[in-house]
Amino acid sequence: MRALTVASTVLVAVAAAILAVLADSPAMLYVAVTLWGLGWGGAPTLLQTAVADAAGDVADAAQAMLVTLWNAAMAGGGLAGGILLDRLGPTSFPWSVLVLLVPVLLVVMAARTHGFPARRRRTSATS
C-alpha cells in the first residue's frame, strides 16, 4: 500500500509539473488531467486504509479524525487557492501543488513503521 501511495503522489506531481510548464499544449493538458485523476482518485481510499491499519482498535475514532482533517484541508485549500488566484493568478496553482507535495512525499516515505506497516503473511499448517 505504501508503494501505491508513493506512486499516487508522484503521478500528481508529474501532472502538476506538466500543468506548470506545458499547459499551453492541449494534448499535454489531457495527459496531465489523466495523470492527476489516476494519482488523486485513489488517495482517499489509500489514506483511509492506512489510518485504519495504524489505529488498530481505535480505527473508528481515527476515521472520524481523518474525515474532519480532510474537510478542514479542503476548506483551507479553497481559502489558499482564492488568495493565490487573487495575488498571483492561476499559473501559481501547479507550482504551489509541487511545493505542497514535497512534505507529502516525505511523510509517506517516513511512514513505513506506523502508517504503512509491512503485513505479516499468515501461514497455515496443513496436516
PDB file of C-alpha atoms in Angstrom:
ATOM      1  CA  MET A   1       0.000   0.000   0.000  1.00  0.00           C
ATOM      2  CA  ARG A   2       2.914   2.340   0.677  1.00  0.00           C
ATOM      3  CA  ALA A   3       4.163   1.862  -2.873  1.00  0.00           C
ATOM      4  CA  LEU A   4       0.717   2.774  -4.214  1.00  0.00           C
ATOM      5  CA  THR A   5       0.670   5.917  -2.101  1.00  0.00           C
ATOM      6  CA  VAL A   6       4.129   6.928  -3.313  1.00  0.00           C
ATOM      7  CA  ALA A   7       3.063   6.228  -6.912  1.00  0.00           C
ATOM      8  CA  SER A   8      -0.108   8.267  -6.385  1.00  0.00           C
ATOM      9  CA  THR A   9       1.895  11.206  -5.056  1.00  0.00           C
ATOM     10  CA  VAL A  10       4.371  11.005  -7.925  1.00  0.00           C
ATOM     11  CA  LEU A  11       1.557  10.903 -10.519  1.00  0.00           C
ATOM     12  CA  VAL A  12       0.033  14.071  -9.082  1.00  0.00           C
ATOM     13  CA  ALA A  13       3.479  15.709  -9.015  1.00  0.00           C
ATOM     14  CA  VAL A  14       4.105  14.827 -12.673  1.00  0.00           C
ATOM     15  CA  ALA A  15       0.666  16.174 -13.573  1.00  0.00           C
ATOM     16  CA  ALA A  16       1.360  19.414 -11.689  1.00  0.00           C
ATOM     17  CA  ALA A  17       4.743  19.752 -13.407  1.00  0.00           C
ATOM     18  CA  ILE A  18       3.111  19.295 -16.808  1.00  0.00           C
ATOM     19  CA  LEU A  19       0.489  21.902 -15.932  1.00  0.00           C
ATOM     20  CA  ALA A  20       3.209  24.284 -14.727  1.00  0.00           C
ATOM     21  CA  VAL A  21       5.352  24.002 -17.831  1.00  0.00           C
ATOM     22  CA  LEU A  22       3.239  22.689 -20.714  1.00  0.00           C
ATOM     23  CA  ALA A  23      -0.299  23.916 -20.006  1.00  0.00           C
ATOM     24  CA  ASP A  24      -0.445  25.659 -23.394  1.00  0.00           C
ATOM     25  CA  SER A  25      -0.492  22.307 -25.198  1.00  0.00           C
ATOM     26  CA  PRO A  26      -3.986  20.768 -25.358  1.00  0.00           C
ATOM     27  CA  ALA A  27      -2.531  17.247 -25.676  1.00  0.00           C
ATOM     28  CA  MET A  28      -0.354  17.726 -22.586  1.00  0.00           C
ATOM     29  CA  LEU A  29      -3.308  19.187 -20.719  1.00  0.00           C
ATOM     30  CA  TYR A  30      -5.210  15.938 -21.341  1.00  0.00           C
ATOM     31  CA  VAL A  31      -2.193  13.923 -20.211  1.00  0.00           C
ATOM     32  CA  ALA A  32      -1.916  15.997 -17.030  1.00  0.00           C
ATOM     33  CA  VAL A  33      -5.610  15.655 -16.224  1.00  0.00           C
ATOM     34  CA  THR A  34      -5.423  11.886 -16.766  1.00  0.00           C
ATOM     35  CA  LEU A  35      -2.362  11.522 -14.533  1.00  0.00           C
ATOM     36  CA  TRP A  36      -3.939  13.739 -11.884  1.00  0.00           C
ATOM     37  CA  GLY A  37      -7.094  11.642 -11.891  1.00  0.00           C
ATOM     38  CA  LEU A  38      -5.145   8.399 -11.633  1.00  0.00           C
ATOM     39  CA  GLY A  39      -2.985   9.740  -8.823  1.00  0.00           C
ATOM     40  CA  TRP A  40      -5.595  11.592  -6.816  1.00  0.00           C
ATOM     41  CA  GLY A  41      -8.521   9.248  -7.399  1.00  0.00           C
ATOM     42  CA  GLY A  42      -7.289   6.551  -5.039  1.00  0.00           C
ATOM     43  CA  ALA A  43      -5.865   8.849  -2.367  1.00  0.00           C
ATOM     44  CA  PRO A  44      -8.905   8.822  -0.049  1.00  0.00           C
ATOM     45  CA  THR A  45      -9.083   5.025  -0.054  1.00  0.00           C
ATOM     46  CA  LEU A  46      -5.340   4.654   0.496  1.00  0.00           C
ATOM     47  CA  LEU A  47      -5.407   7.134   3.382  1.00  0.00           C
ATOM     48  CA  GLN A  48      -8.442   5.505   4.992  1.00  0.00           C
ATOM     49  CA  THR A  49      -6.799   2.103   4.802  1.00  0.00           C
ATOM     50  CA  ALA A  50      -3.509   3.398   6.223  1.00  0.00           C
ATOM     51  CA  VAL A  51      -5.294   5.174   9.085  1.00  0.00           C
ATOM     52  CA  ALA A  52      -7.394   2.102   9.910  1.00  0.00           C
ATOM     53  CA  ASP A  53      -4.332  -0.151   9.900  1.00  0.00           C
ATOM     54  CA  ALA A  54      -2.297   2.243  12.037  1.00  0.00           C
ATOM     55  CA  ALA A  55      -5.124   2.910  14.515  1.00  0.00           C
ATOM     56  CA  GLY A  56      -5.923  -0.696  15.325  1.00  0.00           C
ATOM     57  CA  ASP A  57      -8.650  -0.870  17.974  1.00  0.00           C
ATOM     58  CA  VAL A  58      -9.468   2.843  17.733  1.00  0.00           C
ATOM     59  CA  ALA A  59      -9.937   2.832  13.953  1.00  0.00           C
ATOM     60  CA  ASP A  60     -13.417   4.379  14.197  1.00  0.00           C
ATOM     61  CA  ALA A  61     -12.097   7.424  16.044  1.00  0.00           C
ATOM     62  CA  ALA A  62      -9.157   7.679  13.648  1.00  0.00           C
ATOM     63  CA  GLN A  63     -11.503   7.568  10.652  1.00  0.00           C
ATOM     64  CA  ALA A  64     -13.582  10.384  12.150  1.00  0.00           C
ATOM     65  CA  MET A  65     -10.414  12.432  12.649  1.00  0.00           C
ATOM     66  CA  LEU A  66      -9.324  11.735   9.071  1.00  0.00           C
ATOM     67  CA  VAL A  67     -12.649  12.923   7.647  1.00  0.00           C
ATOM     68  CA  THR A  68     -12.551  16.047   9.816  1.00  0.00           C
ATOM     69  CA  LEU A  69      -8.985  16.837   8.773  1.00  0.00           C
ATOM     70  CA  TRP A  70      -9.782  16.103   5.122  1.00  0.00           C
ATOM     71  CA  ASN A  71     -12.683  18.589   5.197  1.00  0.00           C
ATOM     72  CA  ALA A  72     -10.600  21.195   7.036  1.00  0.00           C
ATOM     73  CA  ALA A  73      -7.852  20.771   4.428  1.00  0.00           C
ATOM     74  CA  MET A  74     -10.385  21.267   1.632  1.00  0.00           C
ATOM     75  CA  ALA A  75     -11.626  24.467   3.277  1.00  0.00           C
ATOM     76  CA  GLY A  76      -8.054  25.682   3.813  1.00  0.00           C
ATOM     77  CA  GLY A  77      -7.197  24.794   0.232  1.00  0.00           C
ATOM     78  CA  GLY A  78     -10.141  26.813  -1.024  1.00  0.00           C
ATOM     79  CA  LEU A  79      -9.029  29.803   1.023  1.00  0.00           C
ATOM     80  CA  ALA A  80      -5.390  29.460  -0.043  1.00  0.00           C
ATOM     81  CA  GLY A  81      -6.458  28.955  -3.670  1.00  0.00           C
ATOM     82  CA  GLY A  82      -8.530  32.125  -3.569  1.00  0.00           C
ATOM     83  CA  ILE A  83      -5.608  34.109  -2.173  1.00  0.00           C
ATOM     84  CA  LEU A  84      -3.221  32.630  -4.761  1.00  0.00           C
ATOM     85  CA  LEU A  85      -5.665  33.364  -7.566  1.00  0.00           C
ATOM     86  CA  ASP A  86      -6.134  36.954  -6.421  1.00  0.00           C
ATOM     87  CA  ARG A  87      -2.466  37.714  -5.820  1.00  0.00           C
ATOM     88  CA  LEU A  88      -0.543  35.562  -8.305  1.00  0.00           C
ATOM     89  CA  GLY A  89      -3.079  34.283 -10.839  1.00  0.00           C
ATOM     90  CA  PRO A  90      -3.972  30.767 -11.934  1.00  0.00           C
ATOM     91  CA  THR A  91      -0.447  29.916 -13.093  1.00  0.00           C
ATOM     92  CA  SER A  92       0.585  29.737  -9.417  1.00  0.00           C
ATOM     93  CA  PHE A  93      -1.593  26.675  -8.764  1.00  0.00           C
ATOM     94  CA  PRO A  94       0.581  23.911 -10.241  1.00  0.00           C
ATOM     95  CA  TRP A  95       3.717  25.374  -8.631  1.00  0.00           C
ATOM     96  CA  SER A  96       2.036  25.514  -5.234  1.00  0.00           C
ATOM     97  CA  VAL A  97       0.925  21.878  -5.664  1.00  0.00           C
ATOM     98  CA  LEU A  98       4.523  20.863  -6.338  1.00  0.00           C
ATOM     99  CA  VAL A  99       5.684  22.694  -3.204  1.00  0.00           C
ATOM    100  CA  LEU A 100       2.950  21.062  -1.095  1.00  0.00           C
ATOM    101  CA  LEU A 101       3.731  17.587  -2.434  1.00  0.00           C
ATOM    102  CA  VAL A 102       7.293  17.683  -1.065  1.00  0.00           C
ATOM    103  CA  PRO A 103       6.228  17.245   2.597  1.00  0.00           C
ATOM    104  CA  VAL A 104       3.552  14.760   1.499  1.00  0.00           C
ATOM    105  CA  LEU A 105       6.158  12.577  -0.176  1.00  0.00           C
ATOM    106  CA  LEU A 106       8.480  12.887   2.842  1.00  0.00           C
ATOM    107  CA  VAL A 107       5.715  11.816   5.238  1.00  0.00           C
ATOM    108  CA  VAL A 108       4.693   8.874   3.046  1.00  0.00           C
ATOM    109  CA  MET A 109       8.289   7.749   2.738  1.00  0.00           C
ATOM    110  CA  ALA A 110       8.836   8.068   6.508  1.00  0.00           C
ATOM    111  CA  ALA A 111       5.583   6.316   7.463  1.00  0.00           C
ATOM    112  CA  ARG A 112       6.972   2.816   6.955  1.00  0.00           C
ATOM    113  CA  THR A 113       6.530   1.723  10.577  1.00  0.00           C
ATOM    114  CA  HIS A 114       3.226   3.269  11.644  1.00  0.00           C
ATOM    115  CA  GLY A 115       1.347   4.377   8.525  1.00  0.00           C
ATOM    116  CA  PHE A 116       2.243   1.534   6.192  1.00  0.00           C
ATOM    117  CA  PRO A 117       3.500  -1.368   8.252  1.00  0.00           C
ATOM    118  CA  ALA A 118       4.558  -4.478   6.396  1.00  0.00           C
ATOM    119  CA  ARG A 119       1.853  -7.078   6.584  1.00  0.00           C
ATOM    120  CA  ARG A 120       2.753 -10.408   8.036  1.00  0.00           C
ATOM    121  CA  ARG A 121       1.901 -13.345   5.924  1.00  0.00           C
ATOM    122  CA  ARG A 122      -0.147 -15.940   7.659  1.00  0.00           C
ATOM    123  CA  THR A 123       0.912 -19.473   7.175  1.00  0.00           C
ATOM    124  CA  SER A 124      -1.392 -22.292   7.885  1.00  0.00           C
ATOM    125  CA  ALA A 125      -0.184 -25.685   8.893  1.00  0.00           C
ATOM    126  CA  THR A 126      -1.525 -28.425   6.735  1.00  0.00           C
ATOM    127  CA  SER A 127      -1.963 -31.859   8.101  1.00  0.00           C
TER     128      SER A 127
END
